[in-house]
Amino acid sequence: MISQDFLDILRCPLRPSDTRLRLLADHLECERCALRFPIKDGFPILVVEEAQLPAGCESTSQLPCQKQATATPAQE
Ligand SMILES: [Zn+2]
């Protein structure tokens, strides 16, 4: 199982500075870009290539985490 303490330190690899992941039934989901990371043998696989894109998204370059990471940072 993934503890809350462990969950608190996990970040979306596309935008590690200020993202949080939330634990769903059998995967983790980025709160910002909704990228879904699988959990294998109790460990989250925080690898973009292994992650599942949200519905309607064809590329990680379309994700908000990726866009804001490569565009001008800290506008919020
Ligand atoms: Zn993200």
PDB file of C-alpha atoms and ligand atoms in Angstrom:
ATOM      1  CA  MET A   1       0.000   0.000   0.000  1.00  0.00           C
ATOM      2  CA  ILE A   2       1.019   3.604  -0.500  1.00  0.00           C
ATOM      3  CA  SER A   3       0.958   5.651   2.685  1.00  0.00           C
ATOM      4  CA  GLN A   4      -0.212   9.242   2.858  1.00  0.00           C
ATOM      5  CA  ASP A   5       3.286  10.344   3.879  1.00  0.00           C
ATOM      6  CA  PHE A   6       4.745   8.720   0.800  1.00  0.00           C
ATOM      7  CA  LEU A   7       2.006  10.152  -1.371  1.00  0.00           C
ATOM      8  CA  ASP A   8       2.767  13.637  -0.054  1.00  0.00           C
ATOM      9  CA  ILE A   9       6.281  13.630  -1.497  1.00  0.00           C
ATOM     10  CA  LEU A  10       5.341  12.305  -4.922  1.00  0.00           C
ATOM     11  CA  ARG A  11       5.180  14.728  -7.823  1.00  0.00           C
ATOM     12  CA  CYS A  12       4.267  14.645 -11.469  1.00  0.00           C
ATOM     13  CA  PRO A  13       7.536  14.110 -13.382  1.00  0.00           C
ATOM     14  CA  LEU A  14       6.435  16.705 -15.935  1.00  0.00           C
ATOM     15  CA  ARG A  15       6.242  19.389 -13.277  1.00  0.00           C
ATOM     16  CA  PRO A  16       7.862  18.336 -10.015  1.00  0.00           C
ATOM     17  CA  SER A  17       7.907  21.825  -8.530  1.00  0.00           C
ATOM     18  CA  ASP A  18       4.279  22.170  -7.524  1.00  0.00           C
ATOM     19  CA  THR A  19       2.178  19.173  -8.366  1.00  0.00           C
ATOM     20  CA  ARG A  20       0.449  16.642  -6.205  1.00  0.00           C
ATOM     21  CA  LEU A  21      -0.631  13.145  -7.073  1.00  0.00           C
ATOM     22  CA  ARG A  22      -3.797  11.595  -5.780  1.00  0.00           C
ATOM     23  CA  LEU A  23      -4.266   7.953  -5.102  1.00  0.00           C
ATOM     24  CA  LEU A  24      -7.087   6.275  -6.968  1.00  0.00           C
ATOM     25  CA  ALA A  25      -8.091   2.627  -7.058  1.00  0.00           C
ATOM     26  CA  ASP A  26      -5.105   1.180  -8.888  1.00  0.00           C
ATOM     27  CA  HIS A  27      -3.112   4.142 -10.060  1.00  0.00           C
ATOM     28  CA  LEU A  28      -1.963   7.649  -9.193  1.00  0.00           C
ATOM     29  CA  GLU A  29      -3.295  10.684 -10.971  1.00  0.00           C
ATOM     30  CA  CYS A  30      -1.662  14.079 -11.298  1.00  0.00           C
ATOM     31  CA  GLU A  31      -3.990  16.738  -9.908  1.00  0.00           C
ATOM     32  CA  ARG A  32      -2.843  19.210 -12.547  1.00  0.00           C
ATOM     33  CA  CYS A  33      -2.609  17.294 -15.803  1.00  0.00           C
ATOM     34  CA  ALA A  34      -4.566  14.111 -14.955  1.00  0.00           C
ATOM     35  CA  LEU A  35      -1.783  11.891 -16.214  1.00  0.00           C
ATOM     36  CA  ARG A  36      -2.302   8.431 -14.740  1.00  0.00           C
ATOM     37  CA  PHE A  37       0.623   6.499 -13.346  1.00  0.00           C
ATOM     38  CA  PRO A  38       0.355   2.759 -12.819  1.00  0.00           C
ATOM     39  CA  ILE A  39       1.165   1.084  -9.534  1.00  0.00           C
ATOM     40  CA  LYS A  40       3.149  -2.119  -9.825  1.00  0.00           C
ATOM     41  CA  ASP A  41       3.783  -4.358  -6.824  1.00  0.00           C
ATOM     42  CA  GLY A  42       2.821  -1.498  -4.530  1.00  0.00           C
ATOM     43  CA  PHE A  43       5.192   1.027  -6.075  1.00  0.00           C
ATOM     44  CA  PRO A  44       4.061   3.885  -8.279  1.00  0.00           C
ATOM     45  CA  ILE A  45       5.738   4.007 -11.676  1.00  0.00           C
ATOM     46  CA  LEU A  46       6.300   7.729 -12.105  1.00  0.00           C
ATOM     47  CA  VAL A  47       7.540   7.491 -15.657  1.00  0.00           C
ATOM     48  CA  VAL A  48       5.846   9.511 -18.348  1.00  0.00           C
ATOM     49  CA  GLU A  49       6.323   6.763 -20.917  1.00  0.00           C
ATOM     50  CA  GLU A  50       4.447   4.335 -18.656  1.00  0.00           C
ATOM     51  CA  ALA A  51       1.670   6.748 -17.812  1.00  0.00           C
ATOM     52  CA  GLN A  52      -1.755   6.844 -19.372  1.00  0.00           C
ATOM     53  CA  LEU A  53      -2.840  10.086 -20.979  1.00  0.00           C
ATOM     54  CA  PRO A  54      -6.199  11.564 -19.970  1.00  0.00           C
ATOM     55  CA  ALA A  55      -9.107  11.174 -22.373  1.00  0.00           C
ATOM     56  CA  GLY A  56      -8.888  13.453 -25.381  1.00  0.00           C
ATOM     57  CA  CYS A  57      -5.171  14.027 -24.989  1.00  0.00           C
ATOM     58  CA  GLU A  58      -2.854  12.583 -27.623  1.00  0.00           C
ATOM     59  CA  SER A  59       0.523  13.762 -26.443  1.00  0.00           C
ATOM     60  CA  THR A  60       2.221  14.790 -23.231  1.00  0.00           C
ATOM     61  CA  SER A  61       3.028  18.093 -24.917  1.00  0.00           C
ATOM     62  CA  GLN A  62      -0.674  18.960 -24.637  1.00  0.00           C
ATOM     63  CA  LEU A  63      -0.736  18.487 -20.891  1.00  0.00           C
ATOM     64  CA  PRO A  64      -0.866  21.521 -18.609  1.00  0.00           C
ATOM     65  CA  CYS A  65       2.116  20.305 -16.596  1.00  0.00           C
ATOM     66  CA  GLN A  66       4.251  20.077 -19.705  1.00  0.00           C
ATOM     67  CA  LYS A  67       3.058  23.355 -21.190  1.00  0.00           C
ATOM     68  CA  GLN A  68       3.740  25.360 -18.084  1.00  0.00           C
ATOM     69  CA  ALA A  69       7.058  23.685 -17.501  1.00  0.00           C
ATOM     70  CA  THR A  70       8.343  24.657 -20.926  1.00  0.00           C
ATOM     71  CA  ALA A  71       6.637  28.042 -21.215  1.00  0.00           C
ATOM     72  CA  THR A  72       7.223  31.004 -18.940  1.00  0.00           C
ATOM     73  CA  PRO A  73       7.230  29.686 -15.382  1.00  0.00           C
ATOM     74  CA  ALA A  74       5.617  31.108 -12.277  1.00  0.00           C
ATOM     75  CA  GLN A  75       2.839  33.166 -13.735  1.00  0.00           C
ATOM     76  CA  GLU A  76       0.361  31.999 -11.144  1.00  0.00           C
TER      77      GLU A  76
HETATM   78 ZN    ZN B   1       1.029  16.456 -14.205  1.00  0.00          ZN
END
